[in-house]
Each structure stands twice: as structure tokens, then as C-alpha cells.
CSV table of C-alpha atoms in Angstrom, one decimal:
chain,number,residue,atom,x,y,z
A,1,UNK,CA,-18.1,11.1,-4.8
A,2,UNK,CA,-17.9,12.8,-8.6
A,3,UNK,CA,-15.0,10.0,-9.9
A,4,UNK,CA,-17.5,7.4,-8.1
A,5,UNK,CA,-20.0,8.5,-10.5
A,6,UNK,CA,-17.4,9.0,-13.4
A,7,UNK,CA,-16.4,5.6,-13.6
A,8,UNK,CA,-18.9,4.1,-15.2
A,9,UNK,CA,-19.6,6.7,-17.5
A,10,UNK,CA,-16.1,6.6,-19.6
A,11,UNK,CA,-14.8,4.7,-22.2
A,12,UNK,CA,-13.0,1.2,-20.8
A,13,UNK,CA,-9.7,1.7,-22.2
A,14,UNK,CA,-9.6,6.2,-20.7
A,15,UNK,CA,-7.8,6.1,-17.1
A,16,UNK,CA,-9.2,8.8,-14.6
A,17,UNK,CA,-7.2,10.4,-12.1
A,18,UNK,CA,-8.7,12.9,-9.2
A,19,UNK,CA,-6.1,15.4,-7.3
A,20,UNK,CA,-6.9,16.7,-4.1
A,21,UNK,CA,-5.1,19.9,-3.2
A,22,UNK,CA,-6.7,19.3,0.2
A,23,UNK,CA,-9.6,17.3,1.7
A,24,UNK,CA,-12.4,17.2,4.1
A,25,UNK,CA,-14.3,14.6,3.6
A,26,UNK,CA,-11.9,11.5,3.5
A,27,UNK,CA,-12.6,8.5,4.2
A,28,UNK,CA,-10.8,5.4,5.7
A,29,UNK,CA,-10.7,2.3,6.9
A,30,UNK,CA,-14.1,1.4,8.8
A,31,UNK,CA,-15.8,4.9,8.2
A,32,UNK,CA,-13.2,6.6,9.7
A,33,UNK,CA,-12.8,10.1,8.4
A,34,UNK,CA,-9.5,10.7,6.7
A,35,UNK,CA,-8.7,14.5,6.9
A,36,UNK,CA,-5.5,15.5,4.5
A,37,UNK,CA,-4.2,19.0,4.9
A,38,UNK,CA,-1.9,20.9,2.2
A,39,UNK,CA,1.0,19.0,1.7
A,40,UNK,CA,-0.2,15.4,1.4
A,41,UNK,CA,-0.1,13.7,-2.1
A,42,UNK,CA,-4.3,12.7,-2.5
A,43,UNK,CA,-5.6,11.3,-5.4
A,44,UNK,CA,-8.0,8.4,-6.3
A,45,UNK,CA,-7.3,6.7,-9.4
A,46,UNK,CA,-9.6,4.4,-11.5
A,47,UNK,CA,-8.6,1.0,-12.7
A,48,UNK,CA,-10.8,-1.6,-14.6
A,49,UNK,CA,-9.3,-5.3,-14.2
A,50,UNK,CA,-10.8,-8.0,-15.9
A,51,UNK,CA,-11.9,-10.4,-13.6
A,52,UNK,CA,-10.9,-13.7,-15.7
A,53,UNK,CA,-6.5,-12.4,-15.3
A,54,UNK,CA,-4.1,-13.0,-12.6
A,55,UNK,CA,-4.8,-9.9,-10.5
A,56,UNK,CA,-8.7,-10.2,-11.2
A,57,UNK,CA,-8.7,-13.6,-9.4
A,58,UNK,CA,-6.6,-11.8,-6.6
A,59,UNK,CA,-8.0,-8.1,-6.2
A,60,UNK,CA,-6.9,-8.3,-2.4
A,61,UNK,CA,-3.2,-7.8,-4.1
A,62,UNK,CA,-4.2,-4.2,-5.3
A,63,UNK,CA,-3.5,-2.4,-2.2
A,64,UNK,CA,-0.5,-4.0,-1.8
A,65,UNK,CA,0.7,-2.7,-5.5
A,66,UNK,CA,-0.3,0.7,-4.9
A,67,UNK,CA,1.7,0.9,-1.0
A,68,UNK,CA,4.7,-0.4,-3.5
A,69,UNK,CA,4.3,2.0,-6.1
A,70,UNK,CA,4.1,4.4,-4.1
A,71,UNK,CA,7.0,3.8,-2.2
A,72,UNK,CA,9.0,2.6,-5.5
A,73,UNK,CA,7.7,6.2,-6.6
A,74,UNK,CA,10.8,7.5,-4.2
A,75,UNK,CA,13.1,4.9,-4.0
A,76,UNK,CA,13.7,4.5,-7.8
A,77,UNK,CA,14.7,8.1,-8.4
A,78,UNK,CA,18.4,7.9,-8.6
A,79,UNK,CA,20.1,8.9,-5.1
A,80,UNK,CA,17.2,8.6,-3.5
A,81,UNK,CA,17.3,4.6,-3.1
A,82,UNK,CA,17.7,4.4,0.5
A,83,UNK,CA,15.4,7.0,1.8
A,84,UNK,CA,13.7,4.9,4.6
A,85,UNK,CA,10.0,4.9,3.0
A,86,UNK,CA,8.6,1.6,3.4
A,87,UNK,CA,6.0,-0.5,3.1
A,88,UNK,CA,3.3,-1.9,6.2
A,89,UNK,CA,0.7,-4.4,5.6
A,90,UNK,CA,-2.0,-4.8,3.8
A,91,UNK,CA,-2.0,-1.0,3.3
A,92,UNK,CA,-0.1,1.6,5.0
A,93,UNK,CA,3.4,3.3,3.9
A,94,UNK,CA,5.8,3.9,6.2
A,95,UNK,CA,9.5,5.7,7.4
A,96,UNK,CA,11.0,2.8,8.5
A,97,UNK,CA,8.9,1.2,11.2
A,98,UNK,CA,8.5,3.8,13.0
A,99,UNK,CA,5.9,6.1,11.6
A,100,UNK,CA,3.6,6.4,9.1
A,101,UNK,CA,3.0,8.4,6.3
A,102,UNK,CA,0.4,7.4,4.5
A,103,UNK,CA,-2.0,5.2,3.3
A,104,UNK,CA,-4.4,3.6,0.7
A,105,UNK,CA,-7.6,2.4,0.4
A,106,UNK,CA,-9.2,0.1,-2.2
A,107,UNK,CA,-13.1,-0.3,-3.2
A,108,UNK,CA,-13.9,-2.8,-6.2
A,109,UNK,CA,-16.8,-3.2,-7.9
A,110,UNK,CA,-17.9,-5.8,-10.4
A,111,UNK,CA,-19.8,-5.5,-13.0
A,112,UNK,CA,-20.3,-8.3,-15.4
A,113,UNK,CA,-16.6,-9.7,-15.5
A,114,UNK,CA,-14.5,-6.3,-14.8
A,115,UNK,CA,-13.7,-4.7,-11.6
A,116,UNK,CA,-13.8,-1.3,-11.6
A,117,UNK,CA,-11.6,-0.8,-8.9
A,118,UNK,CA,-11.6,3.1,-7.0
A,119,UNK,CA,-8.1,3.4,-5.5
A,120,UNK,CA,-7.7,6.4,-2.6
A,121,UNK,CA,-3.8,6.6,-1.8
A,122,UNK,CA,-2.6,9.8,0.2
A,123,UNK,CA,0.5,10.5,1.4
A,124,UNK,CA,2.3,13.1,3.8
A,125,UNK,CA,5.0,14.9,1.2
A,126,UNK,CA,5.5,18.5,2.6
A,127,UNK,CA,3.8,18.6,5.7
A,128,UNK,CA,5.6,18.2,9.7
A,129,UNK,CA,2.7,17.9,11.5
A,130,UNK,CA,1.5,15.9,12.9
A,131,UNK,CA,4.1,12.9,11.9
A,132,UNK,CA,6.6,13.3,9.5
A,133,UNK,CA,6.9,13.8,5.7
A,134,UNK,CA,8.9,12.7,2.9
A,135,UNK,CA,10.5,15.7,2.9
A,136,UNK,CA,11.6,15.5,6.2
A,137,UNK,CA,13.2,12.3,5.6
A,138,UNK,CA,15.3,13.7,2.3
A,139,UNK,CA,16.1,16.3,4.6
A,140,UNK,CA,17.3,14.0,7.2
A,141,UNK,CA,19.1,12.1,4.9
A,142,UNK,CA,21.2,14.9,3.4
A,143,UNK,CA,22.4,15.9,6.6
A,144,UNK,CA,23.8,12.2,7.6
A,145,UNK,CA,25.2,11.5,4.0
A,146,UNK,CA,26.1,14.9,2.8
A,147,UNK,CA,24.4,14.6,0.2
A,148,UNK,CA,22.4,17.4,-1.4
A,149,UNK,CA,18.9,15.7,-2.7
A,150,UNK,CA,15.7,18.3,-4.1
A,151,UNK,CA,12.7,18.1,-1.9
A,152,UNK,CA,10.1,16.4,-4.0
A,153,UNK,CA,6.8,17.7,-4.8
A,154,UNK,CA,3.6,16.1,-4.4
A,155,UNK,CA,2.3,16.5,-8.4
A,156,UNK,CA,5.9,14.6,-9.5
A,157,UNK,CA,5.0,11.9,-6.8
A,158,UNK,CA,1.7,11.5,-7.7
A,159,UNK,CA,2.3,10.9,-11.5
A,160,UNK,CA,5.6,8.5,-10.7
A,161,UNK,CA,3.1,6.3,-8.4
A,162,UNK,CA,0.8,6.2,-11.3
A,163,UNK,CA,3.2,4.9,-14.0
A,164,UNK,CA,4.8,2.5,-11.5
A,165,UNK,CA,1.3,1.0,-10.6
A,166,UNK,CA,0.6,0.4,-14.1
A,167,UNK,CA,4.1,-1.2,-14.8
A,168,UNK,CA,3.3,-3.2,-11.4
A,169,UNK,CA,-0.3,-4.6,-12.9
A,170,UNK,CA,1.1,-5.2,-15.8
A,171,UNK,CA,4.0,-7.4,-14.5
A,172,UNK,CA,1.5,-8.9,-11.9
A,173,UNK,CA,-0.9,-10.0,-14.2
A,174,UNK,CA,2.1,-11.9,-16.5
A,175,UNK,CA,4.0,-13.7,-14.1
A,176,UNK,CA,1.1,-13.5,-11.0
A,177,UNK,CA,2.5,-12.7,-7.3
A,178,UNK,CA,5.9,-13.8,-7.8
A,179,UNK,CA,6.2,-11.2,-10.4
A,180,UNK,CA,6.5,-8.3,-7.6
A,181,UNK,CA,6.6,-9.8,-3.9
A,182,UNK,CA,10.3,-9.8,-4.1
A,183,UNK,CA,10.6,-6.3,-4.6
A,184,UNK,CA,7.6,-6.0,-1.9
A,185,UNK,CA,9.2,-7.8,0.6
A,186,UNK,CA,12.3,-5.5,-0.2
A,187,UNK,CA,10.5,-3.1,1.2
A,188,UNK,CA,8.4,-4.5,4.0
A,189,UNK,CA,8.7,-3.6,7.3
A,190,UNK,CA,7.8,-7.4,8.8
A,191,UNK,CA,10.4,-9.5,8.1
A,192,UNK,CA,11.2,-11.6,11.1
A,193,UNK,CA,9.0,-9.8,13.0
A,194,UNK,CA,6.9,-11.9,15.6
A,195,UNK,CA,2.7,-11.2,15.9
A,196,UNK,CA,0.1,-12.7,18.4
A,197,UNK,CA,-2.8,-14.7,17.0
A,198,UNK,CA,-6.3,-14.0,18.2
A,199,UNK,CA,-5.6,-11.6,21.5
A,200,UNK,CA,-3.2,-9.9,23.1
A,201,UNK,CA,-1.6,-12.8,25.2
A,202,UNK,CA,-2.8,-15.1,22.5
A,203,UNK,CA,0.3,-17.7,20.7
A,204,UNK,CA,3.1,-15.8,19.1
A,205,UNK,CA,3.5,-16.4,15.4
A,206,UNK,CA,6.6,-15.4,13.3
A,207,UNK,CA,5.5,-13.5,10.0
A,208,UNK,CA,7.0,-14.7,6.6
A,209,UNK,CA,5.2,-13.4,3.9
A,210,UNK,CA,2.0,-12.9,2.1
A,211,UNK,CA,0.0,-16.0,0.8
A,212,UNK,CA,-1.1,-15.7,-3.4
A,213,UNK,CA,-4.1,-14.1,-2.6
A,214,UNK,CA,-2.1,-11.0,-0.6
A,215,UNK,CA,-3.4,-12.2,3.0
A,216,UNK,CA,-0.3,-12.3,5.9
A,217,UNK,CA,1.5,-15.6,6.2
A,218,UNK,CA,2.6,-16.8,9.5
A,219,UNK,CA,4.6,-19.8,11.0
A,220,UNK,CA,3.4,-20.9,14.3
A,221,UNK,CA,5.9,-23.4,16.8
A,222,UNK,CA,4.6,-26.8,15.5
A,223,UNK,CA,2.0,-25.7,13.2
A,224,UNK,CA,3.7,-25.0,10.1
A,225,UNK,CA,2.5,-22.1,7.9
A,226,UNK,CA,-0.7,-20.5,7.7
A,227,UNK,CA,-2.4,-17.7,6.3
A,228,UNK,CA,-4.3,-14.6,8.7
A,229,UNK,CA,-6.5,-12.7,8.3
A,230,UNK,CA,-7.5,-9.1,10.2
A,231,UNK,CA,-9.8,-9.8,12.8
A,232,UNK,CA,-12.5,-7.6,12.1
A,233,UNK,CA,-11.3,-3.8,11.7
A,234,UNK,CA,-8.7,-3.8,14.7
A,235,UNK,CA,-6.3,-2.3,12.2
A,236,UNK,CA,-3.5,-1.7,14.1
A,237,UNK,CA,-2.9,-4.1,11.6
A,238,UNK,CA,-0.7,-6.8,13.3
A,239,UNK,CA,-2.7,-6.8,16.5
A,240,UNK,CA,-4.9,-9.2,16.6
A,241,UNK,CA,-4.9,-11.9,13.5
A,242,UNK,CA,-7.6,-14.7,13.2
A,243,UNK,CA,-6.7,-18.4,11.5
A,244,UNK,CA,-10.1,-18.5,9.1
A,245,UNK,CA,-11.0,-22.1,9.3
């Protein structure tokens, strides 16, 4: 990709941004491909993070921070707090827990001791089909409140998940995870919320938060808490979770 090949080739301290109007050759998770008609927010954003700070030691937290900034993007325009736009783990935003709207993805690369870290985040703004968008959700909101809220635009929401990303890092690498989970787990979609371990009819598992290095933390009958991670790249995420030994 051009900002793959751009990275390398800037100044450290110059940011670089990309904005898709629309895009063909996405990818996601696993090689999947991630198509994005008109009306989906697309970018990819370039980060470098040194690798001797608080998020360096913890680049796992990244996607995490970008699924909040994105849905802090929203939620932190005045009227527009409760607009049911949440956050899924490790990387998916969501309306409510009921659909999702978007997504991001995260590559890092180091070289000597910085990441340069490649951040795809895209999200469903303007567009019905095939789920629902952001739009939609204002819209549905005006109707029950009676309130009279714009329709947002895809550029504004872009540039508000960039600035809130940065203020994020910056916060994160200060004060580590502590600095943000509680505003993340204001916005998660998994508190309380019960998952099975290893298979389908494996033991049930309550979730209770993310661990320091951003991995899912679960409480198991007589176990105590442990950490999870995804087993292999069954990402309907909370399927089936592993116990890494």
C-alpha cells in the first residue's frame, strides 16, 4: 500500500493520514477482504511509538485506543452523549450490542526501538446497508427524545478520532492502562457478560476486564482471574477463548 511505503520515508515527528472515499482492496482480520462502500469513515493513520514508554511495552493496547476514540469521537460532542455507539473487544465498534459498525485493524513494525504502527479504522457513517450507520442511530435518537441532532459527516469524524487518539496515547503513555480503561469500560459492551472457554460447551467464564497488556480478563467458578486470549482467528471474538499456559 502507498502509506505502507510512506512511512518510512517521512520525518519522525510529521503524522500521515490516508482518506478513502471508498475502497476495494481492504483488508481484515486473517486476509479477509474488507470492502467499504461510500459512506463509511476509512482512513489509515501512521503512528511511531517508542518502544522503551508505557504503550511501547503494550502495543496490543492500540486497537483498543483507536475503537475508543472512535467512539469518544461521537459521544463527546455535546447532545450527542448517549448515542448507543459502543465499543466490542479487542477491536470492533458497535450500536449497542447489537450490531456492528465498524472496525480497526492494527500492523506494527519495529524498527530499532520505535514502532511504526499502520492503523486501518473504518466505520459505517452514512450508509443503511447492509447494517446500520451512525446516522441512522442520530436519527433514531431524535425521534425517541425529540431532539433535533445534525447528521454527522464522515471528514468531521475522521479528524475528531484522530485528535482523540492522540489525546488517548498521550494520557496512556503518562499514567499507563489505568489512564483510559475507565472510560473504555464505559463504553464496553461485556460487562457481566458470560463467555465459554476453549469450545462451544466448554466452562463458562464471567468477563471482567482487560489485563495491562489489553488481552480479555475472565473469572472462572473456583479459578480466580485469568487472562484469554483468541484462539486462533475464530473472531467472533468471544467464541472460543484459550487460557495460554
Amino acid at each position: 500500500s502507498l502509506i505502507g511505503r510512506l512511512m518510512f520515508e517521512l520525518p519522525e515527528e510529521m503524522g500521515l493520514i490516508a482518506v478513502a472515499a471508498r475502497q476495494t482492496q481492504g483488508k481484515g482480520r486473517g486476509g479477509n477482504v474488507w470492502l467499504s462502500p461510500l459512506g463509511c469513515a476509512l482512513s489509515t493513520l501512521h503512528i511511531s511509538i517508542p518502544l522503551h514508554s508505557n504503550l511501547g511495552q503494550r502495543i496490543p493496547f492500540i486497537q483498543h485506543l483507536v475503537s475508543l476514540a472512535v467512539v469518544e469521537a461521537v459521544r463527546s460532542i455535546p447532545g450527542y452523549e448517549d448515542i448507543e455507539l459502543r465499543v466490542k473487544w479487542p477491536n470492533d465498534i458497535y450500536y449497542s450490542d447489537l450490531m456492528k459498525l465498524g472496525g480497526v485493524l492494527v500492523n506494527s513494525t519495529l524498527v530499532e526501538t520505535t514502532f511504526h504502527i499502520l492503523i486501518g479504522f473504518g466505520f459505517n457513517v452514512n450508509n443503511s446497508n447492509p447494517t446500520i450507520c451512525i446516522n441512522d442511530l442520530i436519527a433514531k435518537f431524535n425521534r425517541e427524545e425529540g431532539t433535533e441532532l445534525q447528521p454527522l459527516s464522515a471528514d468531521c469524524l475522521i479528524a475528531r478520532t484522530v485528535t482523540v487518539l492522540e489525546r488517548l496515547i498521550e494520557i496512556f503513555q503518562e499514567k499507563g492502562p489505568n489512564g483510559v480503561l475507565p472510560q473504555y469500560y464505559k463504553y464496553w459492551v461485556h460487562s457481566g457478560k458470560q463467555v465459554r472457554l476453549r469450545s462451544e460447551d466448554g466452562p463458562v467464564a464471567w468477563i471482567v476486564g482487560i489485563d495491562d497488556y489489553g488481552y480479555l480478563q475472565v473469572h472462572q467458578e473456583g479459578k480466580g482471574v485469568e487472562s484469554v486470549h483468541p484462539d486462533g482467528n475464530s473472531f467472533d471474538m468471544l467464541r472460543n477463548l484459550i487460557v495460554p499456559k
